[in-house]
Tab-separated table of C-alpha atoms in Angstrom:
chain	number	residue	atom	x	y	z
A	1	UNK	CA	-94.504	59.714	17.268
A	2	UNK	CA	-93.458	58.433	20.600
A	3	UNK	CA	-90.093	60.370	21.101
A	4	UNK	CA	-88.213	63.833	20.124
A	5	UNK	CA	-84.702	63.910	20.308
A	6	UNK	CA	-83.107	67.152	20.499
A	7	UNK	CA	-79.622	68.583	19.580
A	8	UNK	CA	-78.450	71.386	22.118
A	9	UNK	CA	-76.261	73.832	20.537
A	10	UNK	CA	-78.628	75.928	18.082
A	11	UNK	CA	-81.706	74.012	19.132
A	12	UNK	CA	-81.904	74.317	22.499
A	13	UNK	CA	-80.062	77.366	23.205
A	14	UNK	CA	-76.739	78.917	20.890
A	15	UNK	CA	-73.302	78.366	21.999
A	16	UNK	CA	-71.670	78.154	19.116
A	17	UNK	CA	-70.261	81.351	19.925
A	18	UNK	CA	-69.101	79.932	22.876
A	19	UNK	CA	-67.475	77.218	21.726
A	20	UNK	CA	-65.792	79.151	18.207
A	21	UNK	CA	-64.386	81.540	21.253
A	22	UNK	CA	-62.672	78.923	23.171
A	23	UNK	CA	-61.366	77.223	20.115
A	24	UNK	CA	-59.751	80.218	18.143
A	25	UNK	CA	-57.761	80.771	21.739
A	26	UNK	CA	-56.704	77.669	22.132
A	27	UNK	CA	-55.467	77.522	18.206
A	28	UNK	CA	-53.796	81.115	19.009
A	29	UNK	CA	-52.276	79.372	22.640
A	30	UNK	CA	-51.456	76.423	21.393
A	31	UNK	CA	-50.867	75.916	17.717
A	32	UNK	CA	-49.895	79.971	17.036
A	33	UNK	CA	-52.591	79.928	14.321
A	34	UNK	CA	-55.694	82.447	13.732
A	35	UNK	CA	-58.844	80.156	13.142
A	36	UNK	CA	-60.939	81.963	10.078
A	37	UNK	CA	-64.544	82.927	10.769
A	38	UNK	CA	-65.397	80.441	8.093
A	39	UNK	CA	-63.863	77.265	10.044
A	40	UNK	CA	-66.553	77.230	12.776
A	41	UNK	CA	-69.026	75.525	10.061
A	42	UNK	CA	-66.139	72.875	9.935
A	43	UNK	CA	-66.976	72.170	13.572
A	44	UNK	CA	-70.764	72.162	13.841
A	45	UNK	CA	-72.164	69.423	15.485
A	46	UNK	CA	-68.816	67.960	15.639
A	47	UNK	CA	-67.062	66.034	18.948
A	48	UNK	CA	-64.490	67.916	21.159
A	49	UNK	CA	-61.826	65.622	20.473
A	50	UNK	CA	-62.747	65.553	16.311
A	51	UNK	CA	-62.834	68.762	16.234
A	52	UNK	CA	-59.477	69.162	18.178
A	53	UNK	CA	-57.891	66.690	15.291
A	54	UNK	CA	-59.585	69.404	12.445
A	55	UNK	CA	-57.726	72.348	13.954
A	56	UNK	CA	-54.634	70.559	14.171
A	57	UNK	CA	-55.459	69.440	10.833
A	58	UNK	CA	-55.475	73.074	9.449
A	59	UNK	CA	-52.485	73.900	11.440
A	60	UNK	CA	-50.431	71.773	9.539
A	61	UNK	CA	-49.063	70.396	12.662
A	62	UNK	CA	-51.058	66.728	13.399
A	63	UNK	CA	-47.535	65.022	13.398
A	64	UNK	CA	-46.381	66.892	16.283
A	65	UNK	CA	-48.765	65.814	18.911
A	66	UNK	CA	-50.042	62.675	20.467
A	67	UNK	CA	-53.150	61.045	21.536
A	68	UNK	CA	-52.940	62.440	24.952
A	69	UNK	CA	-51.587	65.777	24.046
A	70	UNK	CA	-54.489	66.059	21.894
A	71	UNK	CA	-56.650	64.812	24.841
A	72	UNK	CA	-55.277	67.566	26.978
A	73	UNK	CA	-55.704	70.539	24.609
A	74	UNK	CA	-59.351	69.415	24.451
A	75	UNK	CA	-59.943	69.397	27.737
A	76	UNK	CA	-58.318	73.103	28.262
A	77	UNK	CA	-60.648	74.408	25.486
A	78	UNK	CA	-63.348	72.834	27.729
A	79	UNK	CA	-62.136	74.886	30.537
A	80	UNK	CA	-62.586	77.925	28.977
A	81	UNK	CA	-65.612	77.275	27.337
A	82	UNK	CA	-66.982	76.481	30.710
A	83	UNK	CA	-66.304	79.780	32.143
A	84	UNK	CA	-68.178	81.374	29.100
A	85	UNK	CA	-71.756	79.120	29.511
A	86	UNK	CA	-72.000	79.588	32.902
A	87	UNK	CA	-73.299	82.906	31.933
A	88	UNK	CA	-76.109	80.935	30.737
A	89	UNK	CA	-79.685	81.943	32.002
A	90	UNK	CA	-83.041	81.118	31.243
A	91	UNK	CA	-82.839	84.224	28.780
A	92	UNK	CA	-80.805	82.208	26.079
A	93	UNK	CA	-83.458	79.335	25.624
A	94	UNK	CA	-84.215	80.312	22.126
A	95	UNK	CA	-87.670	81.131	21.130
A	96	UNK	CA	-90.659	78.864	20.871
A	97	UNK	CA	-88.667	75.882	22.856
A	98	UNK	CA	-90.278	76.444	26.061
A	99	UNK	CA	-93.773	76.392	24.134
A	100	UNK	CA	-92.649	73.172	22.176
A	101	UNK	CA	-91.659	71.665	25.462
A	102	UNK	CA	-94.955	72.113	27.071
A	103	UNK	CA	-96.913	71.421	24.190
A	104	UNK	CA	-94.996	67.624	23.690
A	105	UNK	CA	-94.977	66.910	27.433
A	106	UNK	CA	-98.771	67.647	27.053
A	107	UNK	CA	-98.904	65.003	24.547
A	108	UNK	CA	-97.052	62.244	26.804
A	109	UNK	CA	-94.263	62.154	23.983
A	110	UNK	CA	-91.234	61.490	25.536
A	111	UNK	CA	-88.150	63.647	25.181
A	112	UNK	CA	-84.295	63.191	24.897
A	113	UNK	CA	-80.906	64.917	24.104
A	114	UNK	CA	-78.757	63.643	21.682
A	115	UNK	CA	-75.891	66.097	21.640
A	116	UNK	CA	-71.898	65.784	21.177
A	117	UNK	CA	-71.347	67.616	24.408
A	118	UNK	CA	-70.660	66.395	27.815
A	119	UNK	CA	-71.333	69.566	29.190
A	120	UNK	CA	-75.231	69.458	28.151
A	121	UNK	CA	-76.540	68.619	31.714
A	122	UNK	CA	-74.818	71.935	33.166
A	123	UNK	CA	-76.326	73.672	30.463
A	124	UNK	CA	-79.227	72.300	30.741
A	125	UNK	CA	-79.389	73.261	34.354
A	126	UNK	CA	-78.028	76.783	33.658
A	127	UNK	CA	-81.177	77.465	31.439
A	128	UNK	CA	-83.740	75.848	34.000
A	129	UNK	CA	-84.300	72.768	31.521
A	130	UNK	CA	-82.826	69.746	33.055
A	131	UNK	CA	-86.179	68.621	34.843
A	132	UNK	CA	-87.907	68.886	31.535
A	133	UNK	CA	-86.233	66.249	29.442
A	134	UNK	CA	-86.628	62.466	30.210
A	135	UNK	CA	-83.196	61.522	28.910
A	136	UNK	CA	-79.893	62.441	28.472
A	137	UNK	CA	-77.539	60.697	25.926
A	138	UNK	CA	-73.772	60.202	27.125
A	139	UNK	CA	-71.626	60.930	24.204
A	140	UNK	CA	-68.702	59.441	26.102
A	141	UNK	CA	-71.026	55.733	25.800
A	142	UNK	CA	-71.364	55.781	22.012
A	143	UNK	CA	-68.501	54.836	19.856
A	144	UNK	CA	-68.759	57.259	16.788
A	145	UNK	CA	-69.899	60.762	17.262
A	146	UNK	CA	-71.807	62.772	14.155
A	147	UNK	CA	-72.364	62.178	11.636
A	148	UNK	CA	-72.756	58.829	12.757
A	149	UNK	CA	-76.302	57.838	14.248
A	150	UNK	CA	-74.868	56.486	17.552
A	151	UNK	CA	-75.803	59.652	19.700
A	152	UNK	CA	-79.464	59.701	18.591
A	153	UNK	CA	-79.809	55.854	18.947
A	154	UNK	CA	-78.390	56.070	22.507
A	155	UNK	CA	-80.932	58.698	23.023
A	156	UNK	CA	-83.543	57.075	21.704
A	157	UNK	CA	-82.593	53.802	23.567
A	158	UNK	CA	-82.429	56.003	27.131
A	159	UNK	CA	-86.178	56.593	26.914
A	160	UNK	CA	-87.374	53.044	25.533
A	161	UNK	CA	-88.606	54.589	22.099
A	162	UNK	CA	-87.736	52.342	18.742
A	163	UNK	CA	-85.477	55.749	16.912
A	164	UNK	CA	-88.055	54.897	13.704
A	165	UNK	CA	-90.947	56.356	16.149
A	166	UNK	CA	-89.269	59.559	17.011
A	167	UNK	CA	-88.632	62.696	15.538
A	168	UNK	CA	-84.836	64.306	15.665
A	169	UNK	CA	-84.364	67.997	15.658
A	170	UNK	CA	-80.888	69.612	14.371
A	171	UNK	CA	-79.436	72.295	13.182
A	172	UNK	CA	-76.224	70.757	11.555
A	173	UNK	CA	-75.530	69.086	8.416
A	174	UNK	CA	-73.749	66.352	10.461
A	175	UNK	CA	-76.950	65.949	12.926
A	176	UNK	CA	-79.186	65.388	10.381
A	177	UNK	CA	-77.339	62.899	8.556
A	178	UNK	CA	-77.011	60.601	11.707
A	179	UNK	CA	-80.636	61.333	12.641
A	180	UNK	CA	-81.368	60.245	8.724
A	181	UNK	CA	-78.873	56.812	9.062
A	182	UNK	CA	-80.435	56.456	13.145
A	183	UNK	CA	-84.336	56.039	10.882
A	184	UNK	CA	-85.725	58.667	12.591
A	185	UNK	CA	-87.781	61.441	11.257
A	186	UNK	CA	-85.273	64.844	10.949
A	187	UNK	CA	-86.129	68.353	11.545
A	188	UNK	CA	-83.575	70.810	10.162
A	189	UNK	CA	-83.567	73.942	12.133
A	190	UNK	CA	-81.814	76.912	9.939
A	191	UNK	CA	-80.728	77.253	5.740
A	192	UNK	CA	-83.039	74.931	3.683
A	193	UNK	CA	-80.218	74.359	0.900
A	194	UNK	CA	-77.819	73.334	3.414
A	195	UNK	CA	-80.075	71.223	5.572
A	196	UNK	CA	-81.829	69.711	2.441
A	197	UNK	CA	-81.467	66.039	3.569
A	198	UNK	CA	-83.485	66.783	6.362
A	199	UNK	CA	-87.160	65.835	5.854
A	200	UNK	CA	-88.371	68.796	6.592
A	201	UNK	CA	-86.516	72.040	7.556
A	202	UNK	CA	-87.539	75.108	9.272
A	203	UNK	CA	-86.261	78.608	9.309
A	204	UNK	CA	-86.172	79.194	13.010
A	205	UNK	CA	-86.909	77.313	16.237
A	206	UNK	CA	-90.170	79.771	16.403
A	207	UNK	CA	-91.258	78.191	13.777
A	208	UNK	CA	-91.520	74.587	15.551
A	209	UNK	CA	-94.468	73.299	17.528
A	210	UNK	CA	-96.124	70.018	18.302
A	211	UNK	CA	-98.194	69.855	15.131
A	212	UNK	CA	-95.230	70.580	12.942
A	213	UNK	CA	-93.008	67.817	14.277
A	214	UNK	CA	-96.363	65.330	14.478
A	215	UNK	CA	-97.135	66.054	10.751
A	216	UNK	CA	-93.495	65.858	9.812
A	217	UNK	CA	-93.602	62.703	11.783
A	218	UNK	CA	-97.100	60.996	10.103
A	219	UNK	CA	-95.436	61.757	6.335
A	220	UNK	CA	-91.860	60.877	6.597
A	221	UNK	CA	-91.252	58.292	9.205
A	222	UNK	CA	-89.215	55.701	8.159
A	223	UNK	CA	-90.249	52.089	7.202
A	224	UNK	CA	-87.901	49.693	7.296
């Protein structure tokens, strides 16, 4: 294992709140339609702009709006979701990821975020973590977002590391798949039955540490 590369939301730290938030008022603001508690699993791990084109989707309304339209109702859910994270301290790392920071870093293996969102360097800095990581995949440079593998690929290309020596850690049904189709070794962080394409899958990001991921790494990497 030469790499990790690490989802944000619900690995790192949890926005998901966040983000359901900002999208059930913009549906309300802009399409007049109540998102259902049940839709945010439809946008897990998901691109602003695909999961703009899901809500509109459920709205009934996609023939209404155009490319840019679409374009600028992301980018006002951004706004708001922007004023939400930047309540962000060092208090909503979630547990064990400092520990499993240190631990890898103390093991020279090289580490890299492969997220859908272009805000992950502001929260990385909001949490104190943007010094740690080596890396920093640009969604906006890969040309399909999750499920597809491109996001984990980029971020295994940004620190030099072949994807089949590196480990990917998700919490999203969509994340794992693309770390699965990027041949890299996945981590699913959260419900075993719904993550059970990942190789291995823990309950909790407590639960992680160097061994874990190095073990995980030894029996299921990927030989192509």
């Amino acid at each position: 294992m030469k790499g990790v590369l690490f989802d944000l939301d619900g690995v790192i730290t949890d926005t998901a709140k966040f983000h359901f938030k900002a999208w059930s008022k913009l549906a309300k603001d802009k399409l007049d339609v109540d998102l259902p508690a049940s839709f945010e699993t439809e946008l897990k791990g998901v691109s602003r702009i695909d999961s703009m084109n899901k809500i509109i989707e459920f709205s009934g309304k996609q023939a209404d709006f155009s490319e840019a339209e679409v374009a600028e109702m992301a980018a006002a859910k951004n706004d708001f979701y922007l004023k939400e994270i930047d309540k962000l301290t060092q208090k909503d790392i979630l547990p064990g990821i400092e520990n499993l920071l240190d631990a890898l870093s103390a093991n020279n293996i090289l580490l890299s975020i492969a997220s859908a969102s272009k805000n992950a360097p502001f929260i990385l800095k909001k949490l104190g973590l943007f010094e740690r990581f080596d890396a920093i995949a640009n969604p906006e440079n890969v040309e399909h977002g999750k499920p597809a593998p491109d996001i984990f690929i980029e971020a295994a290309n940004q620190i030099h590391v072949d994807p089949k020596e590196c480990v990917g850690l998700e919490d999203a049904v969509a994340g794992v798949q693309a770390i699965n189709d990027a041949k890299a070794v996945s981590v699913g962080i959260g419900n075993a039955e719904e993550l059970n394409q990942a190789d291995v899958v823990v309950k909790s990001t407590a639960d992680l540490s160097y061994m874990l991921l190095d073990q995980a790494y030894g029996e299921h990497r990927k030989r192509y």
